[in-house]
Amino acid sequence: MFDSPADVSARLAAASYLSDDSIATSVYLAAALGKPLLAEGPAGVGKTQLAKAVAEATGATLIRLQCYEGLDEARALYEWNYKKQLLRIQATSTDEDIFGEEFLLERPLLKAIRASGPTVLLIDEMDKADVEVEGLLLELLSDFQVTIPELGTIAAVRRPYVVLTSNATRELSEALKRRCLYLHIAYPTPERERDIVLSQVPSIRADLAEQLARTVATLRALELKKAPSVAETVDWARTLLALGREELDEETVSATLGVVLKHNSDHVRAVKELGL
Ligand SMILES: Nc1ncnc2c1ncn2[C@@H]1O[C@H](COP(=O)(O)OP(=O)(O)OP(=O)(O)O)[C@@H](O)[C@H]1O
Ligand SMILES: [Mg+2]
């Protein structure tokens, strides 16, 4: 899939994703070892985007399972088409098998296992799902197969590249972690964040992007209730462009701070600390 971490880095960059050494190495190793990659880190540091970029960089189809509280097997793996089964029972008097392929509704996990082309399976925000969903994933993540009682075991036609993401709002089970390679994505350095801004908002001036990245780094150091994410830095850059601001002077910062800080207490703190 990839030749080396440097190859990962170059191909992700071509897909507008700027990695660093630890990201590139983990992405490479997950491919080389055929292991799922668990990307954990604060909100908006590019965990979801990483999976999308890997798909784009490798020409793979992205299949996404968005996790949420109450997600169950029927939404994650497969479901029987009860309506069709019922109609078939009513239409035929014979005891025809109604647990066959034609009555099966594929959900993202089954779809990824049965895909014949290159696939990236993104299991997004794993920590939002109930712990039972992790149990459901164990067989899939270690053996790349799923078992449907009525149909038997279905093994992957071709192993998908699996990326799990988590904001660490709760600890994931050891059993799940053991099956994955772990990658912590931290906030980028100001240099990398400047480059991210430049790649996402190419029309912004480099020195302004740099100023933004440095200001955001200062804000993150303030121990706010909610530190600004990379996504918000990018939004800030777009805001400045929309307003036609050429400098990030004090007046501009205080006029646009709401783009990066979303709590009043954080706002007050920043105004005080930055002397605005
Ligand atoms: N390394 C990066 N290269 C390019 N863009 C990035 C990078 N990191 C973050 N971004 C930008 O930040 C945005 C948000 O990233 P993303 O949605 O992947 O964050 P996340 O970590 O999944 O956040 P959440 O935990 O809230 O889901 C992306 O759409 C992209 O514009
Ligand atoms: Mg995300």
Coordinates of C-alpha atoms and ligand atoms in Angstrom, one line a residue:
M1 CA 0.0 0.0 0.0
F2 CA 2.8 2.4 1.0
D3 CA 6.6 2.0 0.4
S4 CA 7.8 3.8 3.5
P5 CA 6.8 6.4 6.1
A6 CA 8.2 9.1 3.7
D7 CA 5.9 7.7 0.9
V8 CA 2.9 8.0 3.3
S9 CA 3.9 11.6 4.1
A10 CA 4.2 12.6 0.5
R11 CA 1.0 10.9 -0.6
L12 CA -1.1 12.3 2.3
A13 CA 0.3 15.7 1.5
A14 CA -1.0 15.3 -2.0
A15 CA -4.4 14.6 -0.5
S16 CA -4.1 17.9 1.5
Y17 CA -3.2 16.2 4.8
L18 CA 0.0 17.2 6.5
S19 CA 1.3 14.5 8.7
D20 CA 4.3 14.5 11.0
D21 CA 6.8 11.6 11.7
S22 CA 4.7 9.8 14.2
I23 CA 1.5 9.9 12.1
A24 CA 3.4 8.9 8.9
T25 CA 5.1 6.0 10.7
S26 CA 1.9 4.7 12.3
V27 CA 0.0 4.9 9.0
Y28 CA 2.8 3.0 7.3
L29 CA 3.0 0.3 10.0
A30 CA -0.8 -0.2 10.1
A31 CA -0.6 -1.0 6.4
A32 CA 2.5 -3.1 6.6
L33 CA 1.3 -5.2 9.6
G34 CA -2.3 -5.3 8.4
K35 CA -3.5 -3.9 11.8
P36 CA -6.2 -1.4 12.6
L37 CA -5.0 2.0 13.5
L38 CA -6.5 3.6 16.6
A39 CA -6.1 7.4 16.4
E40 CA -6.8 9.2 19.7
G41 CA -6.5 12.8 20.6
P42 CA -8.4 16.1 21.3
A43 CA -11.2 17.3 19.1
G44 CA -10.4 18.7 15.7
V45 CA -6.7 17.6 15.4
G46 CA -7.4 15.7 12.2
K47 CA -8.3 12.2 13.2
T48 CA -11.3 11.7 10.9
Q49 CA -9.5 13.6 8.1
L50 CA -6.6 11.2 8.4
A51 CA -8.8 8.3 7.4
K52 CA -10.3 10.3 4.5
A53 CA -6.8 11.3 3.4
V54 CA -5.6 7.7 3.5
A55 CA -8.5 6.6 1.3
E56 CA -7.9 9.4 -1.1
A57 CA -4.1 8.8 -1.2
T58 CA -4.6 5.1 -2.0
G59 CA -7.6 5.3 -4.3
A60 CA -9.7 3.3 -1.8
T61 CA -13.3 3.6 -1.1
L62 CA -14.1 5.1 2.3
I63 CA -16.7 3.3 4.4
R64 CA -17.7 5.1 7.5
L65 CA -19.3 3.8 10.7
Q66 CA -20.2 6.9 12.8
C67 CA -20.5 5.7 16.4
Y68 CA -23.1 7.1 18.8
E69 CA -24.8 6.1 22.1
G70 CA -27.2 3.3 21.3
L71 CA -25.5 2.2 18.1
D72 CA -26.3 -1.5 17.8
E73 CA -25.5 -4.5 15.6
A74 CA -28.4 -3.8 13.3
R75 CA -26.9 -0.4 12.4
A76 CA -23.3 -1.4 12.5
L77 CA -23.1 -4.8 11.0
Y78 CA -26.3 -6.2 9.3
E79 CA -30.0 -6.5 9.6
W80 CA -32.6 -8.8 8.2
N81 CA -35.1 -7.1 5.9
Y82 CA -38.2 -8.1 7.9
K83 CA -40.6 -6.5 5.5
K84 CA -39.3 -8.5 2.6
Q85 CA -39.2 -11.7 4.7
L86 CA -42.8 -11.1 5.7
L87 CA -44.0 -10.5 2.2
R88 CA -42.2 -13.6 1.0
I89 CA -43.8 -15.7 3.7
Q90 CA -47.2 -14.4 2.8
A91 CA -46.7 -14.9 -0.9
T92 CA -45.3 -18.5 -0.8
S93 CA -46.8 -21.2 1.2
T94 CA -43.7 -23.3 1.1
D95 CA -41.2 -23.0 3.9
E96 CA -38.7 -21.2 1.8
D97 CA -35.5 -20.1 3.5
I98 CA -36.0 -16.4 4.4
F99 CA -32.5 -16.0 6.0
G100 CA -30.6 -15.9 2.7
E101 CA -28.5 -13.3 1.0
E102 CA -31.4 -11.6 -0.7
F103 CA -32.9 -10.7 2.7
L104 CA -29.7 -9.3 4.2
L105 CA -29.3 -5.6 4.7
E106 CA -25.6 -4.7 4.8
R107 CA -24.4 -2.1 7.3
P108 CA -21.0 -0.5 7.2
L109 CA -19.0 -3.2 8.9
L110 CA -20.3 -6.0 6.7
K111 CA -20.0 -3.9 3.7
A112 CA -16.3 -3.3 4.4
I113 CA -15.7 -7.0 5.0
R114 CA -17.3 -7.9 1.7
A115 CA -15.9 -5.2 -0.5
S116 CA -13.7 -6.5 -3.2
G117 CA -11.9 -3.3 -4.0
P118 CA -9.5 -1.4 -1.8
T119 CA -11.4 0.0 1.2
V120 CA -10.7 2.2 4.1
L121 CA -13.1 1.5 7.0
L122 CA -13.4 4.4 9.3
I123 CA -15.0 3.6 12.7
D124 CA -15.4 7.1 13.9
E125 CA -15.7 8.3 17.5
M126 CA -15.5 4.8 19.0
D127 CA -15.7 6.3 22.5
K128 CA -19.2 7.5 21.8
A129 CA -20.6 4.0 21.3
D130 CA -21.6 1.7 24.2
V131 CA -19.0 -0.8 25.3
E132 CA -21.0 -3.7 23.8
V133 CA -20.1 -2.4 20.3
E134 CA -16.5 -3.0 21.1
G135 CA -17.3 -6.7 21.7
L136 CA -18.9 -6.7 18.3
L137 CA -15.7 -5.4 16.7
L138 CA -13.3 -7.9 18.3
E139 CA -13.7 -10.7 15.8
L140 CA -13.7 -8.2 12.9
L141 CA -10.5 -6.4 14.0
S142 CA -8.5 -9.5 14.8
D143 CA -9.6 -12.0 12.1
F144 CA -11.2 -9.7 9.6
Q145 CA -14.3 -11.8 9.6
V146 CA -17.8 -11.6 11.0
T147 CA -20.2 -14.3 12.0
I148 CA -23.9 -14.2 11.1
P149 CA -25.6 -17.1 12.9
E150 CA -28.0 -17.9 10.0
L151 CA -25.3 -17.6 7.3
G152 CA -22.1 -18.6 9.0
T153 CA -18.7 -16.9 9.1
I154 CA -17.9 -14.4 6.4
A155 CA -14.2 -13.7 5.9
A156 CA -12.9 -10.5 4.3
V157 CA -12.5 -10.8 0.6
R158 CA -9.7 -8.3 0.9
R159 CA -8.6 -6.7 4.2
P160 CA -9.9 -3.2 4.6
Y161 CA -7.5 -0.6 6.1
V162 CA -9.2 0.2 9.4
V163 CA -9.0 3.5 11.2
L164 CA -10.7 3.9 14.6
T165 CA -10.9 7.3 16.2
S166 CA -11.5 8.4 19.7
N167 CA -11.6 11.6 21.7
A168 CA -10.9 9.5 24.9
T169 CA -14.1 10.6 26.6
R170 CA -13.9 7.1 28.0
E171 CA -11.2 4.4 28.1
L172 CA -11.6 1.8 25.4
S173 CA -11.3 -1.8 26.4
E174 CA -7.9 -3.4 26.6
A175 CA -9.2 -6.2 24.3
L176 CA -9.9 -3.6 21.6
K177 CA -6.7 -1.7 22.1
R178 CA -4.6 -4.9 21.9
R179 CA -5.8 -5.5 18.4
C180 CA -4.8 -2.0 17.2
L181 CA -1.8 0.1 16.6
Y182 CA -2.1 3.2 18.8
L183 CA -1.5 6.7 17.6
H184 CA -1.9 9.8 19.7
I185 CA -2.5 12.8 17.6
A186 CA -1.6 16.0 19.5
Y187 CA -2.0 19.6 18.5
P188 CA 0.5 20.4 15.7
T189 CA 3.5 22.6 16.2
P190 CA 2.9 26.2 15.1
E191 CA 5.0 25.4 12.0
R192 CA 2.9 22.5 11.0
E193 CA -0.3 24.3 11.8
R194 CA 0.8 27.2 9.6
D195 CA 1.3 24.7 6.8
I196 CA -2.0 23.1 7.4
V197 CA -3.7 26.5 7.2
L198 CA -1.8 27.2 4.0
S199 CA -2.9 23.9 2.5
Q200 CA -6.5 24.4 3.4
V201 CA -6.8 28.1 2.7
P202 CA -4.3 28.6 -0.1
S203 CA -5.2 32.2 -0.7
I204 CA -4.1 33.4 2.8
R205 CA -0.7 35.1 3.1
A206 CA 2.0 32.9 4.7
D207 CA 3.0 35.4 7.4
L208 CA -0.7 35.8 8.4
A209 CA -1.1 32.0 8.6
E210 CA 2.0 32.0 10.8
Q211 CA 0.6 34.7 13.0
L212 CA -2.6 32.7 13.4
A213 CA -0.8 29.5 14.3
R214 CA 1.3 31.3 16.9
T215 CA -1.7 33.0 18.4
V216 CA -3.6 29.8 18.6
A217 CA -0.6 28.1 20.3
T218 CA -0.7 30.9 22.9
L219 CA -4.4 30.4 23.5
R220 CA -3.9 26.6 23.9
A221 CA -1.3 27.3 26.6
L222 CA -3.9 29.2 28.7
E223 CA -5.6 26.0 30.0
L224 CA -9.0 27.0 28.7
K225 CA -12.2 25.0 29.1
K226 CA -12.0 24.1 25.4
A227 CA -8.8 24.8 23.6
P228 CA -9.1 25.8 19.9
S229 CA -8.8 22.9 17.4
V230 CA -7.0 22.9 14.1
A231 CA -10.3 23.0 12.4
E232 CA -11.0 26.3 14.2
T233 CA -7.6 27.7 13.2
V234 CA -8.6 27.0 9.6
D235 CA -11.9 28.6 10.2
W236 CA -10.2 31.7 11.6
A237 CA -8.1 32.0 8.5
R238 CA -11.2 31.9 6.4
T239 CA -12.8 34.5 8.6
L240 CA -10.0 36.9 8.1
L241 CA -10.2 36.4 4.4
A242 CA -13.9 37.0 4.4
L243 CA -13.5 40.2 6.4
G244 CA -10.6 41.3 4.2
R245 CA -8.3 41.7 7.2
E246 CA -4.6 41.7 6.4
E247 CA -3.2 41.7 9.9
L248 CA -4.0 39.9 13.1
D249 CA -3.9 43.0 15.2
E250 CA -5.6 43.3 18.6
E251 CA -8.7 44.8 17.3
T252 CA -9.1 41.9 14.7
V253 CA -8.4 39.3 17.4
S254 CA -11.1 40.6 19.7
A255 CA -13.6 41.0 16.9
T256 CA -13.1 37.4 15.7
L257 CA -12.3 35.5 18.8
G258 CA -15.6 33.8 18.7
V259 CA -14.4 31.7 15.8
V260 CA -11.9 29.9 18.0
L261 CA -13.2 30.2 21.6
K262 CA -16.7 28.9 22.2
H263 CA -17.1 29.5 26.0
N264 CA -17.6 32.8 27.6
S265 CA -15.2 32.0 30.4
D266 CA -12.5 31.2 27.8
H267 CA -13.3 34.4 26.0
V268 CA -12.9 36.5 29.2
R269 CA -9.7 34.7 30.1
A270 CA -8.1 35.2 26.7
V271 CA -9.0 38.9 26.6
K272 CA -7.4 39.3 30.0
E273 CA -4.3 37.3 29.3
L274 CA -3.7 38.7 25.8
G275 CA -4.3 42.2 27.1
L276 CA -7.0 42.9 24.5
Ligands
LIG1 N1 -2.9 17.4 9.5 C1 -3.8 18.0 8.9 N2 -3.7 18.4 7.6 C2 -4.7 19.0 7.0 N3 -5.8 19.4 7.5 C3 -6.0 19.2 8.8 C4 -5.0 18.4 9.6 N4 -5.5 18.3 10.8 C5 -6.7 18.9 10.9 N5 -7.0 19.4 9.7 C6 -8.2 20.2 9.4 O1 -9.0 20.2 10.5 C7 -10.3 19.8 10.2 C8 -10.9 18.9 11.3 O2 -10.3 17.7 11.4 P1 -11.1 16.4 11.8 O3 -12.5 16.5 11.6 O4 -10.4 15.3 11.2 O5 -10.8 16.4 13.4 P2 -11.1 15.3 14.4 O6 -9.8 15.0 15.1 O7 -11.8 14.1 13.7 O8 -12.1 16.0 15.4 P3 -13.3 15.4 16.2 O9 -12.7 14.7 17.4 O10 -14.0 16.7 16.7 O11 -14.1 14.6 15.3 C9 -10.2 19.0 8.9 O12 -11.3 19.1 8.1 C10 -9.0 19.8 8.2 O13 -9.5 20.9 7.6
MG2 MG -13.6 13.4 13.9

